[in-house]
PDB file of C-alpha atoms in Angstrom:
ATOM      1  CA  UNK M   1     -54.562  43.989  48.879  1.00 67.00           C
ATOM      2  CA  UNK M   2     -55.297  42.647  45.348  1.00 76.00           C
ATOM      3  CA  UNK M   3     -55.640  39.215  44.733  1.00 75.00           C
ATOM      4  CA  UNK M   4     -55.887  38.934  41.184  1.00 80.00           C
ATOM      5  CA  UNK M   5     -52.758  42.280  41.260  1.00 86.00           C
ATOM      6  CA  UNK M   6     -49.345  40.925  39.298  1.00 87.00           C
ATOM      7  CA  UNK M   7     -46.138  41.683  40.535  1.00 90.00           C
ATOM      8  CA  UNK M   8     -42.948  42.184  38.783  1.00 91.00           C
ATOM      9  CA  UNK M   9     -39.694  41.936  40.095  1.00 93.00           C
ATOM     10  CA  UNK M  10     -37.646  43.267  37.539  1.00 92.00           C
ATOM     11  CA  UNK M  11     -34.148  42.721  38.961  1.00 92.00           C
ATOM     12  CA  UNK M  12     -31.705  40.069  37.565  1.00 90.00           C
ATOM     13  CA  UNK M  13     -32.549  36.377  38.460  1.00 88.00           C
ATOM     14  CA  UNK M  14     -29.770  35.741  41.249  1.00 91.00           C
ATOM     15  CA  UNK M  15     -31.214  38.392  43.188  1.00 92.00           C
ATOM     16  CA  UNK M  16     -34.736  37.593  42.379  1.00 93.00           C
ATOM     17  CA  UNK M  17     -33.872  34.013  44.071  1.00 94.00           C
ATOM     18  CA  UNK M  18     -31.954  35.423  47.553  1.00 93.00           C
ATOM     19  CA  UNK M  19     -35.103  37.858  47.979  1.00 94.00           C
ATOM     20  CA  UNK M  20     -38.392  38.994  46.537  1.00 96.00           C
ATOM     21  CA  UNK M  21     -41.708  40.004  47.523  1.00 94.00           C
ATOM     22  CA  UNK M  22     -44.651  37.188  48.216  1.00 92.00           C
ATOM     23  CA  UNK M  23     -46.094  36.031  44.787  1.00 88.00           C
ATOM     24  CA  UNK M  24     -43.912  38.112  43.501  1.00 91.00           C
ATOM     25  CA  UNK M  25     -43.023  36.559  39.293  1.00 88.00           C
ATOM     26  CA  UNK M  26     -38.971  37.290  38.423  1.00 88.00           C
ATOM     27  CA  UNK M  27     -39.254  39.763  34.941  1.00 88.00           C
ATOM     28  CA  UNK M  28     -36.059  40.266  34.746  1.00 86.00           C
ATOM     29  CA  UNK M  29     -34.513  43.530  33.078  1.00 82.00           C
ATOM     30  CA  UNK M  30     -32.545  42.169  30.327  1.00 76.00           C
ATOM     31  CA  UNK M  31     -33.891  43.930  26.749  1.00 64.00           C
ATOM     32  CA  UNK M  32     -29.978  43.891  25.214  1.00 61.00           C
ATOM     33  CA  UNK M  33     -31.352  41.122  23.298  1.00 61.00           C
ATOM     34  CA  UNK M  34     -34.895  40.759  23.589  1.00 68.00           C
ATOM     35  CA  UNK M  35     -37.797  43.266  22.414  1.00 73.00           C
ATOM     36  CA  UNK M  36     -40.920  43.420  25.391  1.00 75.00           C
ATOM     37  CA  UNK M  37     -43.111  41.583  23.176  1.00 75.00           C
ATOM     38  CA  UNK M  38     -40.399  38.515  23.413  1.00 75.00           C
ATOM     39  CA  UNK M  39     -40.677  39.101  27.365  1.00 73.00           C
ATOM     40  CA  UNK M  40     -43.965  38.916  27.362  1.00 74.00           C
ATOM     41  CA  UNK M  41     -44.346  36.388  25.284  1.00 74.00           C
ATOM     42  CA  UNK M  42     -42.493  34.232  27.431  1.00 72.00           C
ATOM     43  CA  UNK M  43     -44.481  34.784  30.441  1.00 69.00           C
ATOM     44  CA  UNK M  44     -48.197  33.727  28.346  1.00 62.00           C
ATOM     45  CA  UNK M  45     -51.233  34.694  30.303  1.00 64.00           C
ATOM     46  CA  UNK M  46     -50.543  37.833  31.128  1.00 77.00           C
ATOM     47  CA  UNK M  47     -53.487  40.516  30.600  1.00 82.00           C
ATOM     48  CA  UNK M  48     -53.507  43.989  29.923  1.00 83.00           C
ATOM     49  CA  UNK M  49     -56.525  44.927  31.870  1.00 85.00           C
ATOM     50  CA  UNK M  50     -54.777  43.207  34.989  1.00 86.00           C
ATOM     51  CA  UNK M  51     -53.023  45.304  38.052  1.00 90.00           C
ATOM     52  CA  UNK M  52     -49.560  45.565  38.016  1.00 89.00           C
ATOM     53  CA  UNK M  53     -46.690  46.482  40.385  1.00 92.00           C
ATOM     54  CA  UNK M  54     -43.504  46.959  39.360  1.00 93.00           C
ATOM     55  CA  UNK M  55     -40.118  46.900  41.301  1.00 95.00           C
ATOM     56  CA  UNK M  56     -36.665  46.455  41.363  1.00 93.00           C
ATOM     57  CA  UNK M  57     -33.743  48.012  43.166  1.00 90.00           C
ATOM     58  CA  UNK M  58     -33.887  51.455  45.219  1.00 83.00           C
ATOM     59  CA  UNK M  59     -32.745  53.413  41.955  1.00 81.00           C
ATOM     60  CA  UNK M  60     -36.235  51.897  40.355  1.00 82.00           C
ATOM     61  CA  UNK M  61     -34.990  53.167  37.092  1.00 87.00           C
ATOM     62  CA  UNK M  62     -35.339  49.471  35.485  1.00 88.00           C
ATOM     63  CA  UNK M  63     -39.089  49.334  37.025  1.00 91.00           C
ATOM     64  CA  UNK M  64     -40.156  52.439  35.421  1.00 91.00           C
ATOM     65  CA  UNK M  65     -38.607  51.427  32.131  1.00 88.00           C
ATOM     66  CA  UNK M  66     -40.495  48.440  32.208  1.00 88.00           C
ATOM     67  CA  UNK M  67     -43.684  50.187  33.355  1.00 90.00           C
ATOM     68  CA  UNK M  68     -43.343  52.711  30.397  1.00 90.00           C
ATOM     69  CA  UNK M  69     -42.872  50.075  28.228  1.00 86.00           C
ATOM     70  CA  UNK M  70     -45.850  47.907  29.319  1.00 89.00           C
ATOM     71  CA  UNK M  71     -48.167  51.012  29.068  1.00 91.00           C
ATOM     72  CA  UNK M  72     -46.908  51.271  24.860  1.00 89.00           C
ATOM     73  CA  UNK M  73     -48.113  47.921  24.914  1.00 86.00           C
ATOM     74  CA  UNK M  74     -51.787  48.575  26.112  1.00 89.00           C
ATOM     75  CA  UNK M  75     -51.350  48.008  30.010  1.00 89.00           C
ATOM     76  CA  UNK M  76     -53.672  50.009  31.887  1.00 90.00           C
ATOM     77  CA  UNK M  77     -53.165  49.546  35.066  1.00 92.00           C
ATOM     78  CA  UNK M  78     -49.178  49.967  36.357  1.00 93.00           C
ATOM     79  CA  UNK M  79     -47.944  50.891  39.663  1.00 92.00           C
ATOM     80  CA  UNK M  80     -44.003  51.089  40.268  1.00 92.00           C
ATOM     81  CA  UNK M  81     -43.366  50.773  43.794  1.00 90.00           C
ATOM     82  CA  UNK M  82     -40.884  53.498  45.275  1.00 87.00           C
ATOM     83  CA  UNK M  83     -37.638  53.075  46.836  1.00 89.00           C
ATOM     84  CA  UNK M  84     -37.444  49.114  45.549  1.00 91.00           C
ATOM     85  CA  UNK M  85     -36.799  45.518  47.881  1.00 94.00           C
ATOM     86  CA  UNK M  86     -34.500  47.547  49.634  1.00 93.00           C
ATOM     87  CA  UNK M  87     -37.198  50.125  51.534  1.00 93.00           C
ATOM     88  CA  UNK M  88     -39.545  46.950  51.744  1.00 93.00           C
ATOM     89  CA  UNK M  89     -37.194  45.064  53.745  1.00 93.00           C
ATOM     90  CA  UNK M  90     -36.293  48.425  55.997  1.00 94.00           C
ATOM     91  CA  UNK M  91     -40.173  48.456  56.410  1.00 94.00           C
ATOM     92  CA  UNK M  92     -40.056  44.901  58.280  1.00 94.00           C
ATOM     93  CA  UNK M  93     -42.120  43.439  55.637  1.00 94.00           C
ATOM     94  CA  UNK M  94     -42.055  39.711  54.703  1.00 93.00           C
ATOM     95  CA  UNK M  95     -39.376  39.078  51.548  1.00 95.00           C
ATOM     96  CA  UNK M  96     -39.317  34.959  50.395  1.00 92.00           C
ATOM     97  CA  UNK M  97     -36.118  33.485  48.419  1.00 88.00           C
ATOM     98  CA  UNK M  98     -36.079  30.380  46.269  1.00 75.00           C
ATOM     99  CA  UNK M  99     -35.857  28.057  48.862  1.00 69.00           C
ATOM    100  CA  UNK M 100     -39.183  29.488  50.521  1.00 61.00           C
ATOM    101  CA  UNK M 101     -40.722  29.610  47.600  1.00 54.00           C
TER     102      UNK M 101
END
C-alpha cells in the first residue's frame, strides 16, 4: 500500500526471473564474495529513510540476514515478509516473471 515502499527479493536470479512479486527489484543473496556495501552500491539510489520489504524463500533466513544487515547500515525502516513467494502464491496473490515484466 506504499508507493514509494522498496521491495527486495533476495532469492537467486533464476528464480527471481520464473516468479516475483509486482515491482518487486532481484537483491540477490550472494555475500561469498561481496560485502553489503558492494550490493548496495550496485543498486545506486537506494535510501535509508525509504520502506523496505524483504523476502525470499519460505525458510526467510536469507531475508532476515539481509534485513539485519541493512539495519547496520542505517536502514530504518525494514519489514521481512513471513513465510516467503511461496505463502504469497498459496494466498492467490499476483506473482510476475521476466517475461511479464
Amino acid at each position: 500500500s506504499n508507493p514509494e515502499a522498496l521491495v527486495l527479493d533476495v532469492r537467486p536470479r533464476g528464480e527471481y526471473d520464473r516468479g516475483h512479486l509486482p515491482k518487486a527489484v532481484s537483491f540477490p543473496y550472494d555475500f561469498q564474495n561481496q560485502t553489503i556495501d558492494e550490493v548496495l552500491a550496485a543498486h545506486s539510489g537506494y535510501d535509508s529513510k525509504k520502506v523496505y520489504f524483504v523476502y525470499g524463500s519460505r525458510e526467510n533466513f536469507y531475508a532476515v540476514d539481509v534485513a539485519i544487515r541493512l539495519r547496520a547500515k542505517g536502514y530504518q525502516y525494514l519489514f521481512c515478509m513471513n513465510g516467503g513467494i511461496e505463502d504469497w502464491v498459496k494466498m492467490g496473490l499476483p506473482v510476475m516473471s521476466k517475461d511479464m515484466d
